[in-house]
Structure formats: structure tokens, C-alpha cells
Amino acid sequence: MKIENIHTLGDLKAAGYKSISIKEELRNNLREKIKSGKPAFEGVHGFEDTVIPELERAILSRHNINLLGLRGQAKTRLARKMTELLDEYIPFVTGSEINDDPFNPISRFSKDIIAAEGDNTPISWLHRSERFYEKLATPDVTVADLIGDIDPIKAANLKLSYADDRVIHFGMIPRANRCIFVINELPDLQARIQVALFNILQEGDIQIRGFKLRMPLDMQFVFTANPEDYTNRGSIVTPLKDRIGSQILTHYPESIKIARTITEQEAKLDQSQTETVYVPSLAKDLLEQISFEARDSEYIDNKSGVSARMSITAYENLLSTAERRALLSGADKTSLRLSDFMGIIPAITGKVELVYEGEQEGAAAVAQSLLGSAIHTFFPAYFPKIEKLEKPDAKTAYTDLIEWFFAESGFELLDDATDEEYSRILNTIVPLEILIKKYQPELVEEDKLFMKEFILWALVENNKLSKDRITKGYQFKDIYGSYISKL
């Protein structure tokens, strides 16, 4: 059916077009996707075996849906992806405020024009990209915003009384007829506003200031909610929950691999950044591990969650830190350093809720501790575990390295050191090279300097070396030498 040849109701009838509801439309297109083996929610990762099957079942069941989960769990993205399950175009009566189906008009305007024009009624086409409406629930949302109100200006212009339904100005929901309508953060919607949705969801009529219009709106509702909001700011009233067909629980990525895929997909980087900064694979894993550590941290409020957006913005900050250093030194290319991770602290402090809110310095300290925890967690996967207690005079894999620091009194690693200076400093520490050759012999040359710094930070986390922040960098020392210098 070529829509460019269909301009009137008569053309539509001649083409054999049949109207179906939006829920049937979603269901039919999803059935075709499943049959053909194509993913219905492409670009959403980590939900393949959990959330997406439940969402598909809800769509096949023609349910309105509530996505329940913590911040940054792709709830709104899932809702937006549902538009890809709609037909590319649908016809509506030209001029209709509520996208009236030409075969099943529900507004006075469309009924009157079809009665007057018959098969000559003009038809327009609505693309699926225009069939998505979204409203963030806030305490100031009114019934007039969502459903509608009497418009005195319209009544005056048309010389109609307030008893005539043509004086009604439709709100967002009627205007979203035959569309997907999303209400984000549903518990934030005042209870009296939630009550106004009862009839729309169940009986298909709308009530506006005494008018009770039988308008069987054809809509797919998707609600999102955060469990924290049930106690903090509001709740979903029970009768409304009863009218929502399926409630689906979302979750955070369950593995570093999935988390990395999401971050790399969503991070807003330009070509100059990716060409300038080389990022070792271990650095990407460490970045994701910080979010995993945050979700288990005793200092962070787990009920508020740690959004996947934290890793995305932290990754952007991380590359920008290295890029800035390269620009300052006039280098065309650079490799990411572990010390560059200090640049992600602003991305972390703004995204986590501490259990005990205090000074901003407290959040920064927590952010640094999360990096330390991530290093501590990852280190045993690459090198022998560092034991807390060791026998006197017992030689370990790290004895030579620790003795090097005792003999050399440590070194300083400046934030803005050129790549040549950075390489020279780390390459003078021979025991680091020996450790990598022995335990990571397959490591690519580009990742070696990052791995050397990783070993040093891990020894600090295990109290085998000391690391002090100086004005523009870090000073690494033998731990006993550090104690003596403080006396």
C-alpha cells in the first residue's frame, strides 16, 4: 500500500486498509520479530534473559506496563524502543486533534466531517516516530494538563455554551490517542491525579469538569517508577496498580562485559578523543568495577541506586583528563594512566547518595575509596594475591619491588608529566618489568605502563607501599620510609 496515493477515506477503503488497535499493532509486529529471530529491543543490553522476555510477554498479552527499577536502569529507553514495534504509518482524519481513526472516529470534529464529506474526507498519515508521548510526573501536574479542561476562549470564538463538548481543550492523554504514552516517575504524581487515570485505563471515558465523554481512547500506557519513591515522595495508589497489566522489575548490568558494552555505546565521544587517547582494556574494566563497588558500598545509599549513567559520564571524564594532558604537552597521542582516574571524581560525587550526607569532601573521599576497592578486587586476577600477614624473611613475588622502593626512596609521578617522562620513571623500576613478564607474558606493549602503575596502586591498597597526594601528582614511597618522614 503506497500511502502517497491515499488522500481520502474512499482511497483508504479502496486500498483495503483495516484498522487495528495499538495493542494489536504492537502484538502483531512483535510476533513477526520473534518469528524472524530479530531482536525487538536492539541496543538494550543485559536484559536479554530477564527484562525483555517479560516485556515481550506483556506486549503479547496487550497489557499496560509499569517498569519498576532504580535510577539509570534503561526504563525510559525500553519504552522509547517500543515505537519500533509500531507500523511505519497509520492514517488519521486530517485536522483531528486526537489522531482519529478514519474508520472509528471518536471526536465530535471527525464524526461531523465524515458525516458531511463521506468518502471525500481528507486523510493524513502519522509516522511511528510521532506516536510517542512522554510526561515526567511532578507534584504540579494537573488534571487539565493530562486530560483537559474547558477553554473559555474557544467557547467565545465559536459562540458556544459551556455545556457544549466542543469547548473542551484536550490534554496530553487524549492528544496521544493511538500512541504510546509514558508517565515517568509515577509515584510523584499526586494521588488525586492518579485517580483521574482510572476511567481512561479501564472504562475508556474521560471526565472534565462535569462532562463525561465516552471516548474509547486507543493507547498503550507505559509507566516507570523507582522503588525508593514509594516511601520518599509518594506511592502508586492501589486501584491504579490494579489496572496496570504487568509490572516488570529492571536491574543493573550483571557483569563487567555488559556494563562496558553499555558505556562504550552511550558515551558521547568525538573522533579526536578516541584517536588521541589509547585506553587499555584493564582501564575500562576498572571503570565499570567502580560502579559495582559503589552498589555494595556501606557509604552509599543502596536504595537510591547507582545509575549506569555514572560509568558513562566517568568514562567521558576519564578520556577528557588524558586528552587535556596531551593538549598541554603538545602531544598528538597519549595513553591513559591510572592517575587519570582522579579526573572522574566529579562524575561520581554528583551521581551517588551517601548514607550520611556531609561535606562535599566526604563524597570525594568515598569516590577515591571506590577506585581503591576496584583495584583491590581486580588485582588477584592478574597477579599473585598479596597476603596481609607474611612470615619473617619470607620472600614473596613483591619482595624485590618493595626493596627497590626502600633503596631508592620512591619517586613522584606528576599528573601532567609527558609520556616520555611517565615512561622513563616507570621503566626504571626493573622489578615491575619482571613481574609483568612472569605473570602477564601475553600483555600487549601498549598496556604495559598502565599495568605497572596498576601494580603500584594495588600494593598501596594492600599497605605494602605508601602513596601521598602532592600538589600536582602522587608520591610513591616505601611504607616504612613514609612513617619515618612523618615523625
Short mmCIF file of C-alpha atoms in Angstrom, two decimals:
data_model
loop_
_atom_site.label_atom_id
_atom_site.label_comp_id
_atom_site.label_asym_id
_atom_site.label_seq_id
_atom_site.Cartn_x
_atom_site.Cartn_y
_atom_site.Cartn_z
CA MET A 1 0.00 0.00 0.00
CA LYS A 2 1.58 3.27 -1.16
CA ILE A 3 0.43 5.97 1.20
CA GLU A 4 1.35 8.77 -1.21
CA ASN A 5 -1.63 7.67 -3.34
CA ILE A 6 -4.12 7.65 -0.46
CA HIS A 7 -5.57 11.07 0.37
CA THR A 8 -9.23 10.41 1.19
CA LEU A 9 -11.36 7.95 3.14
CA GLY A 10 -12.52 6.50 -0.19
CA ASP A 11 -8.91 5.84 -1.24
CA LEU A 12 -8.32 4.13 2.10
CA LYS A 13 -11.33 1.84 1.63
CA ALA A 14 -10.27 1.02 -1.92
CA ALA A 15 -6.80 0.05 -0.68
CA GLY A 16 -8.36 -2.49 1.69
CA TYR A 17 -6.91 -0.92 4.80
CA LYS A 18 -8.10 -2.43 8.08
CA SER A 19 -7.85 -0.67 11.42
CA ILE A 20 -6.46 -2.42 14.48
CA SER A 21 -5.80 -1.16 17.99
CA ILE A 22 -2.32 -0.04 19.02
CA LYS A 23 -2.01 -3.02 21.35
CA GLU A 24 -2.82 -5.40 18.48
CA GLU A 25 -0.39 -3.49 16.28
CA LEU A 26 2.42 -3.92 18.83
CA ARG A 27 1.50 -7.56 19.35
CA ASN A 28 1.44 -8.41 15.61
CA ASN A 29 4.75 -6.72 14.86
CA LEU A 30 6.37 -8.33 17.90
CA ARG A 31 5.16 -11.76 16.75
CA GLU A 32 6.86 -11.16 13.39
CA LYS A 33 10.10 -10.08 15.10
CA ILE A 34 10.15 -13.16 17.32
CA LYS A 35 9.38 -15.48 14.38
CA SER A 36 12.19 -13.99 12.30
CA GLY A 37 14.68 -14.14 15.19
CA LYS A 38 15.26 -10.38 15.16
CA PRO A 39 15.77 -8.58 18.49
CA ALA A 40 12.75 -6.47 19.44
CA PHE A 41 14.75 -4.12 21.67
CA GLU A 42 18.05 -3.73 19.89
CA GLY A 43 20.66 -1.64 21.71
CA VAL A 44 19.40 -2.54 25.20
CA HIS A 45 22.00 -4.78 26.84
CA GLY A 46 21.88 -7.07 29.86
CA PHE A 47 18.12 -7.66 29.78
CA GLU A 48 18.08 -10.42 27.15
CA ASP A 49 17.19 -13.22 29.61
CA THR A 50 15.35 -11.22 32.27
CA VAL A 51 13.50 -7.99 31.50
CA ILE A 52 12.97 -8.29 27.73
CA PRO A 53 11.17 -11.69 27.83
CA GLU A 54 8.81 -10.29 30.49
CA LEU A 55 8.24 -7.16 28.44
CA GLU A 56 7.51 -9.22 25.34
CA ARG A 57 5.02 -11.34 27.28
CA ALA A 58 3.29 -8.16 28.49
CA ILE A 59 3.03 -6.81 24.91
CA LEU A 60 1.69 -10.15 23.64
CA SER A 61 -0.87 -10.01 26.46
CA ARG A 62 -1.93 -6.47 25.41
CA HIS A 63 -1.11 -5.10 28.85
CA ASN A 64 -0.38 -1.61 30.07
CA ILE A 65 3.04 -1.81 31.70
CA ASN A 66 4.81 -0.49 34.79
CA LEU A 67 8.62 -0.64 34.68
CA LEU A 68 9.86 -0.68 38.26
CA GLY A 69 13.54 -0.10 38.96
CA LEU A 70 16.24 2.15 40.35
CA ARG A 71 17.67 5.14 38.52
CA GLY A 72 19.64 4.52 35.33
CA GLN A 73 18.18 1.08 34.54
CA ALA A 74 17.04 1.90 30.97
CA LYS A 75 13.33 2.10 31.85
CA THR A 76 12.57 5.05 29.57
CA ARG A 77 14.81 3.65 26.84
CA LEU A 78 12.75 0.43 26.80
CA ALA A 79 9.56 2.47 26.47
CA ARG A 80 11.00 4.52 23.59
CA LYS A 81 12.17 1.35 21.85
CA MET A 82 8.55 0.14 21.76
CA THR A 83 7.88 2.63 18.94
CA GLU A 84 9.93 0.37 16.67
CA LEU A 85 7.17 -2.24 17.06
CA LEU A 86 4.57 0.12 15.59
CA ASP A 87 3.52 0.20 11.93
CA GLU A 88 5.55 2.74 9.99
CA TYR A 89 2.49 4.88 9.19
CA ILE A 90 -1.16 4.97 10.25
CA PRO A 91 -3.97 7.07 8.70
CA PHE A 92 -5.92 9.70 10.65
CA VAL A 93 -8.58 12.25 9.83
CA THR A 94 -6.86 15.42 8.67
CA GLY A 95 -7.18 18.18 11.26
CA SER A 96 -8.12 15.85 14.11
CA GLU A 97 -6.59 16.88 17.44
CA ILE A 98 -6.62 13.31 18.71
CA ASN A 99 -5.43 11.32 15.65
CA ASP A 100 -8.90 9.92 14.93
CA ASP A 101 -9.01 6.59 13.13
CA PRO A 102 -10.99 7.28 9.91
CA PHE A 103 -12.92 4.02 10.40
CA ASN A 104 -13.55 4.53 14.13
CA PRO A 105 -13.75 8.28 14.85
CA ILE A 106 -14.30 9.25 18.47
CA SER A 107 -14.16 13.06 18.45
CA ARG A 108 -17.03 15.37 17.50
CA PHE A 109 -14.82 17.04 14.88
CA SER A 110 -14.07 13.81 12.99
CA LYS A 111 -17.60 12.42 13.24
CA ASP A 112 -19.02 15.64 11.81
CA ILE A 113 -16.53 15.86 8.93
CA ILE A 114 -17.03 12.21 7.96
CA ALA A 115 -20.82 12.68 8.09
CA ALA A 116 -20.51 15.73 5.84
CA GLU A 117 -17.77 14.59 3.43
CA GLY A 118 -18.19 10.81 3.38
CA ASP A 119 -15.56 9.12 1.19
CA ASN A 120 -14.10 12.53 0.36
CA THR A 121 -12.95 13.02 3.96
CA PRO A 122 -9.27 14.05 3.78
CA ILE A 123 -6.76 11.62 5.28
CA SER A 124 -3.26 12.29 6.64
CA TRP A 125 -0.57 9.86 7.75
CA LEU A 126 1.20 9.67 11.13
CA HIS A 127 4.73 8.23 11.31
CA ARG A 128 5.62 5.94 14.22
CA SER A 129 8.28 8.40 15.42
CA GLU A 130 5.44 10.85 16.16
CA ARG A 131 3.48 8.31 18.17
CA PHE A 132 5.43 8.60 21.41
CA TYR A 133 4.36 10.94 24.19
CA GLU A 134 6.23 11.30 27.46
CA LYS A 135 5.35 13.15 30.66
CA LEU A 136 7.50 13.43 33.75
CA ALA A 137 5.27 13.16 36.81
CA THR A 138 5.80 16.11 39.13
CA PRO A 139 3.67 17.37 42.03
CA ASP A 140 2.48 20.35 39.95
CA VAL A 141 0.93 18.23 37.16
CA THR A 142 -2.82 18.87 36.94
CA VAL A 143 -5.82 17.02 35.55
CA ALA A 144 -6.08 19.77 32.92
CA ASP A 145 -2.51 19.02 31.77
CA LEU A 146 -3.17 15.31 31.33
CA ILE A 147 -6.84 15.05 30.40
CA GLY A 148 -8.14 18.51 29.51
CA ASP A 149 -10.26 21.47 30.57
CA ILE A 150 -12.93 23.85 29.34
CA ASP A 151 -11.48 26.54 27.09
CA PRO A 152 -13.39 29.81 27.55
CA ILE A 153 -11.64 31.42 24.57
CA LYS A 154 -12.79 28.59 22.29
CA ALA A 155 -16.32 28.94 23.68
CA ALA A 156 -16.31 32.68 22.98
CA ASN A 157 -14.88 32.38 19.46
CA LEU A 158 -17.31 29.63 18.46
CA LYS A 159 -20.21 31.26 20.35
CA LEU A 160 -20.88 28.03 22.23
CA SER A 161 -22.15 27.50 25.77
CA TYR A 162 -20.03 25.75 28.38
CA ALA A 163 -22.47 22.82 28.13
CA ASP A 164 -21.24 22.03 24.60
CA ASP A 165 -18.44 19.43 24.44
CA ARG A 166 -16.78 21.38 21.61
CA VAL A 167 -15.47 23.90 24.18
CA ILE A 168 -13.18 21.26 25.68
CA HIS A 169 -9.44 21.67 25.21
CA PHE A 170 -7.93 18.18 25.22
CA GLY A 171 -4.91 17.44 27.42
CA MET A 172 -1.86 15.31 26.65
CA ILE A 173 -3.53 11.92 27.03
CA PRO A 174 -6.41 12.39 24.53
CA ARG A 175 -3.93 14.02 22.12
CA ALA A 176 -1.85 10.85 22.41
CA ASN A 177 -4.69 8.70 21.12
CA ARG A 178 -3.32 5.73 19.10
CA CYS A 179 0.14 6.38 20.57
CA ILE A 180 2.45 5.10 23.32
CA PHE A 181 2.08 7.34 26.37
CA VAL A 182 4.76 7.20 29.06
CA ILE A 183 4.43 8.68 32.55
CA ASN A 184 7.84 8.71 34.19
CA GLU A 185 8.24 8.53 37.98
CA LEU A 186 4.56 7.67 38.51
CA PRO A 187 4.69 7.77 42.37
CA ASP A 188 5.49 11.51 42.15
CA LEU A 189 2.05 12.09 40.61
CA GLN A 190 -0.40 13.29 43.26
CA ALA A 191 -2.95 10.67 44.32
CA ARG A 192 -5.91 12.73 43.03
CA ILE A 193 -4.24 12.91 39.60
CA GLN A 194 -3.62 9.16 39.60
CA VAL A 195 -7.33 8.66 40.35
CA ALA A 196 -8.18 10.63 37.19
CA LEU A 197 -6.46 7.87 35.17
CA PHE A 198 -8.77 5.09 36.43
CA ASN A 199 -11.53 5.54 33.86
CA ILE A 200 -9.13 6.05 30.96
CA LEU A 201 -7.34 2.78 31.72
CA GLN A 202 -10.44 0.70 32.42
CA GLU A 203 -13.69 2.17 31.11
CA GLY A 204 -12.39 4.30 28.23
CA ASP A 205 -14.16 7.53 29.15
CA ILE A 206 -12.81 10.88 30.25
CA GLN A 207 -14.31 13.26 32.80
CA ILE A 208 -13.68 17.01 32.55
CA ARG A 209 -15.49 19.49 34.81
CA GLY A 210 -18.86 17.75 34.68
CA PHE A 211 -18.52 16.39 31.15
CA LYS A 212 -18.43 12.62 30.93
CA LEU A 213 -17.39 11.80 27.39
CA ARG A 214 -17.40 8.27 26.14
CA MET A 215 -14.09 8.33 24.30
CA PRO A 216 -12.58 4.87 23.96
CA LEU A 217 -9.03 6.10 23.60
CA ASP A 218 -6.73 3.62 21.89
CA MET A 219 -3.45 3.83 23.82
CA GLN A 220 -0.51 1.87 25.13
CA PHE A 221 0.39 3.16 28.58
CA VAL A 222 3.87 2.63 30.00
CA PHE A 223 4.65 3.84 33.50
CA THR A 224 8.04 3.97 35.18
CA ALA A 225 8.69 4.08 38.90
CA ASN A 226 11.59 3.96 41.34
CA PRO A 227 11.07 1.75 44.44
CA GLU A 228 12.66 4.48 46.55
CA ASP A 229 9.78 6.82 45.67
CA TYR A 230 7.24 4.58 47.38
CA THR A 231 8.47 5.79 50.75
CA ASN A 232 10.30 9.02 49.97
CA ARG A 233 7.92 11.02 47.83
CA GLY A 234 4.72 9.11 47.21
CA SER A 235 3.23 5.85 46.03
CA ILE A 236 1.10 4.34 43.31
CA VAL A 237 -2.47 4.17 44.57
CA THR A 238 -3.73 0.60 44.79
CA PRO A 239 -6.67 0.85 42.33
CA LEU A 240 -4.30 2.25 39.68
CA LYS A 241 -1.83 -0.60 40.24
CA ASP A 242 -4.76 -2.98 39.80
CA ARG A 243 -5.46 -1.51 36.36
CA ILE A 244 -1.86 -1.92 35.13
CA GLY A 245 -1.49 -5.30 33.49
CA SER A 246 2.19 -6.11 34.07
CA GLN A 247 4.77 -4.79 36.49
CA ILE A 248 8.30 -5.58 35.35
CA LEU A 249 11.40 -5.26 37.51
CA THR A 250 14.53 -3.87 35.87
CA HIS A 251 18.10 -4.23 37.16
CA TYR A 252 21.67 -3.05 36.71
CA PRO A 253 24.20 -4.85 34.44
CA GLU A 254 25.19 -8.16 35.98
CA SER A 255 28.68 -8.37 34.51
CA ILE A 256 31.60 -6.09 33.66
CA LYS A 257 31.35 -7.13 30.00
CA ILE A 258 27.74 -5.96 29.69
CA ALA A 259 28.48 -2.76 31.62
CA ARG A 260 31.39 -1.99 29.26
CA THR A 261 29.18 -2.51 26.22
CA ILE A 262 26.61 -0.04 27.58
CA THR A 263 29.23 2.57 28.47
CA GLU A 264 31.01 2.39 25.12
CA GLN A 265 27.67 2.61 23.30
CA GLU A 266 26.36 5.59 25.27
CA ALA A 267 29.49 7.68 25.92
CA LYS A 268 29.49 10.89 23.88
CA LEU A 269 32.99 10.96 22.42
CA ASP A 270 34.19 12.54 19.22
CA GLN A 271 36.74 11.11 16.82
CA SER A 272 39.53 13.40 18.04
CA GLN A 273 39.24 11.96 21.57
CA THR A 274 39.25 8.33 20.51
CA GLU A 275 42.17 8.95 18.15
CA THR A 276 44.17 10.91 20.74
CA VAL A 277 43.73 8.66 23.78
CA TYR A 278 44.59 4.97 23.88
CA VAL A 279 42.56 3.17 26.58
CA PRO A 280 43.86 -0.18 27.90
CA SER A 281 41.25 -2.88 28.37
CA LEU A 282 42.05 -3.07 32.09
CA ALA A 283 41.21 0.63 32.46
CA LYS A 284 37.74 0.05 31.00
CA ASP A 285 37.16 -2.86 33.37
CA LEU A 286 38.32 -0.84 36.38
CA LEU A 287 35.96 1.97 35.48
CA GLU A 288 32.96 -0.40 35.43
CA GLN A 289 34.09 -2.10 38.63
CA ILE A 290 33.83 1.26 40.42
CA SER A 291 30.04 1.21 39.84
CA PHE A 292 29.83 -2.38 41.09
CA GLU A 293 31.80 -1.40 44.21
CA ALA A 294 29.53 1.62 44.73
CA ARG A 295 26.40 -0.55 44.68
CA ASP A 296 27.85 -2.65 47.50
CA SER A 297 29.44 0.20 49.45
CA GLU A 298 28.40 0.80 53.04
CA TYR A 299 28.84 4.55 52.48
CA ILE A 300 26.35 4.79 49.61
CA ASP A 301 22.58 4.58 49.93
CA ASN A 302 21.74 1.39 48.05
CA LYS A 303 18.02 2.24 47.95
CA SER A 304 18.71 5.19 45.68
CA GLY A 305 20.85 3.08 43.35
CA VAL A 306 23.96 3.88 41.34
CA SER A 307 22.92 4.82 37.83
CA ALA A 308 24.57 3.33 34.75
CA ARG A 309 24.97 6.98 33.74
CA MET A 310 27.73 7.25 36.35
CA SER A 311 30.01 4.95 34.35
CA ILE A 312 29.14 6.75 31.12
CA THR A 313 29.96 10.24 32.41
CA ALA A 314 33.02 8.91 34.27
CA TYR A 315 34.33 7.38 31.03
CA GLU A 316 33.86 10.71 29.26
CA ASN A 317 35.72 12.48 32.08
CA LEU A 318 38.47 9.87 32.01
CA LEU A 319 39.23 10.40 28.33
CA SER A 320 38.97 14.17 28.73
CA THR A 321 41.56 14.06 31.52
CA ALA A 322 44.04 12.26 29.28
CA GLU A 323 43.14 14.46 26.31
CA ARG A 324 43.76 17.64 28.33
CA ARG A 325 47.17 16.35 29.39
CA ALA A 326 48.09 15.64 25.78
CA LEU A 327 46.98 19.12 24.72
CA LEU A 328 49.06 20.74 27.46
CA SER A 329 52.17 18.84 26.41
CA GLY A 330 51.55 19.32 22.70
CA ALA A 331 51.32 15.58 22.05
CA ASP A 332 49.17 14.17 19.25
CA LYS A 333 48.58 10.89 21.07
CA THR A 334 48.71 9.62 24.64
CA SER A 335 47.87 6.53 26.64
CA LEU A 336 45.51 6.53 29.59
CA ARG A 337 47.12 6.37 33.04
CA LEU A 338 45.74 5.10 36.32
CA SER A 339 46.36 8.52 37.87
CA ASP A 340 43.92 9.92 35.26
CA PHE A 341 41.16 8.26 37.26
CA MET A 342 41.30 11.21 39.66
CA GLY A 343 39.58 13.12 36.87
CA ILE A 344 36.40 11.05 37.23
CA ILE A 345 35.71 12.10 40.84
CA PRO A 346 33.29 14.91 39.80
CA ALA A 347 31.33 12.38 37.74
CA ILE A 348 30.98 10.11 40.78
CA THR A 349 30.21 12.63 43.52
CA GLY A 350 27.23 14.02 41.61
CA LYS A 351 25.72 10.61 40.97
CA VAL A 352 25.78 8.89 44.37
CA GLU A 353 23.73 9.47 47.51
CA LEU A 354 25.74 8.98 50.69
CA VAL A 355 24.18 7.22 53.65
CA TYR A 356 25.28 10.13 55.84
CA GLU A 357 25.27 13.37 53.90
CA GLY A 358 28.11 15.62 54.97
CA GLU A 359 30.60 17.94 53.41
CA GLN A 360 31.35 17.59 49.70
CA GLU A 361 34.87 16.47 50.60
CA GLY A 362 33.26 13.37 52.10
CA ALA A 363 31.80 12.35 48.73
CA ALA A 364 35.20 12.86 47.07
CA ALA A 365 36.87 10.65 49.67
CA VAL A 366 34.27 7.95 49.05
CA ALA A 367 34.89 8.21 45.29
CA GLN A 368 38.63 7.66 45.83
CA SER A 369 37.95 4.72 48.10
CA LEU A 370 35.75 3.15 45.39
CA LEU A 371 38.68 3.28 42.96
CA GLY A 372 40.88 1.65 45.60
CA SER A 373 38.28 -1.09 46.15
CA ALA A 374 38.04 -1.73 42.40
CA ILE A 375 41.84 -2.14 42.17
CA HIS A 376 41.83 -4.42 45.23
CA THR A 377 39.10 -6.58 43.66
CA PHE A 378 40.76 -6.89 40.24
CA PHE A 379 44.39 -7.38 41.24
CA PRO A 380 44.28 -11.13 42.16
CA ALA A 381 43.01 -11.92 38.66
CA TYR A 382 46.31 -10.68 37.20
CA PHE A 383 48.97 -11.27 39.84
CA PRO A 384 49.51 -13.41 42.96
CA LYS A 385 47.41 -12.38 45.92
CA ILE A 386 49.13 -10.01 48.33
CA GLU A 387 48.95 -11.56 51.77
CA LYS A 388 48.31 -9.34 54.77
CA LEU A 389 50.46 -11.46 57.07
CA GLU A 390 53.76 -12.91 55.95
CA LYS A 391 56.41 -14.97 57.69
CA PRO A 392 59.54 -13.03 58.71
CA ASP A 393 62.18 -13.01 55.94
CA ALA A 394 59.79 -14.91 53.62
CA LYS A 395 60.29 -13.91 50.01
CA THR A 396 57.14 -13.10 48.02
CA ALA A 397 56.50 -12.12 44.42
CA TYR A 398 56.68 -8.47 45.52
CA THR A 399 59.72 -8.53 47.80
CA ASP A 400 62.14 -7.23 45.16
CA LEU A 401 59.75 -4.41 44.23
CA ILE A 402 59.27 -3.32 47.84
CA GLU A 403 63.02 -3.47 48.43
CA TRP A 404 63.56 -1.27 45.36
CA PHE A 405 61.44 1.44 46.99
CA PHE A 406 63.32 1.02 50.27
CA ALA A 407 66.62 1.53 48.47
CA GLU A 408 65.55 4.29 46.09
CA SER A 409 63.31 6.29 48.48
CA GLY A 410 60.45 6.24 45.96
CA PHE A 411 59.54 8.69 43.20
CA GLU A 412 57.00 11.31 42.14
CA LEU A 413 54.51 10.78 39.32
CA LEU A 414 53.13 14.15 38.17
CA ASP A 415 49.66 14.50 36.65
CA ASP A 416 50.90 16.48 33.65
CA ALA A 417 54.12 14.57 33.03
CA THR A 418 54.77 13.98 29.35
CA ASP A 419 54.50 10.45 28.01
CA GLU A 420 58.30 10.32 27.78
CA GLU A 421 58.73 11.28 31.46
CA TYR A 422 55.98 8.91 32.55
CA SER A 423 57.53 6.03 30.60
CA ARG A 424 61.06 6.79 31.83
CA ILE A 425 60.01 6.83 35.50
CA LEU A 426 58.08 3.53 35.40
CA ASN A 427 60.63 1.76 33.21
CA THR A 428 63.43 2.48 35.71
CA ILE A 429 61.66 0.20 38.20
CA VAL A 430 63.08 -3.11 36.98
CA PRO A 431 61.06 -5.37 39.36
CA LEU A 432 57.85 -4.13 37.70
CA GLU A 433 59.03 -5.37 34.30
CA ILE A 434 59.99 -8.73 35.83
CA LEU A 435 56.52 -9.14 37.41
CA ILE A 436 54.76 -8.46 34.12
CA LYS A 437 56.98 -10.82 32.14
CA LYS A 438 56.38 -13.59 34.65
CA TYR A 439 52.64 -13.24 35.32
CA GLN A 440 51.33 -11.38 32.24
CA PRO A 441 53.61 -12.54 29.41
CA GLU A 442 50.89 -12.03 26.74
CA LEU A 443 50.30 -8.40 27.65
CA VAL A 444 50.49 -6.07 24.66
CA GLU A 445 53.19 -3.40 24.73
CA GLU A 446 50.68 -0.53 24.76
CA ASP A 447 49.17 -1.74 28.06
CA LYS A 448 52.42 -2.29 29.98
CA LEU A 449 52.80 1.17 31.53
CA PHE A 450 49.21 1.14 32.78
CA MET A 451 49.76 -2.33 34.24
CA LYS A 452 52.92 -1.16 36.01
CA GLU A 453 51.05 1.70 37.64
CA PHE A 454 48.23 -0.74 38.48
CA ILE A 455 50.71 -2.90 40.43
CA LEU A 456 51.90 0.11 42.42
CA TRP A 457 48.37 1.22 43.32
CA ALA A 458 47.49 -2.35 44.33
CA LEU A 459 50.49 -2.52 46.68
CA VAL A 460 49.31 0.76 48.22
CA GLU A 461 45.81 -0.66 48.71
CA ASN A 462 47.36 -3.67 50.47
CA ASN A 463 49.55 -1.46 52.70
CA LYS A 464 52.83 -2.54 51.14
CA LEU A 465 53.68 0.90 49.73
CA SER A 466 52.55 4.42 50.57
CA LYS A 467 51.01 6.92 48.15
CA ASP A 468 50.65 10.59 49.04
CA ARG A 469 48.94 13.30 47.06
CA ILE A 470 51.23 16.23 46.32
CA THR A 471 50.31 19.48 44.58
CA LYS A 472 50.31 18.14 41.02
CA GLY A 473 50.66 14.41 41.30
CA TYR A 474 51.48 11.46 43.54
CA GLN A 475 54.50 10.41 45.55
CA PHE A 476 55.10 6.68 45.95
CA LYS A 477 57.35 5.54 48.82
CA ASP A 478 58.34 2.55 50.88
CA ILE A 479 55.73 2.37 53.63
CA TYR A 480 58.27 2.42 56.46
CA GLY A 481 60.11 5.35 54.93
CA SER A 482 56.80 7.16 54.86
CA TYR A 483 56.29 6.55 58.57
CA ILE A 484 59.78 7.84 59.36
CA SER A 485 59.28 11.01 57.30
CA LYS A 486 56.12 11.80 59.27
CA LEU A 487 57.88 11.55 62.63
#
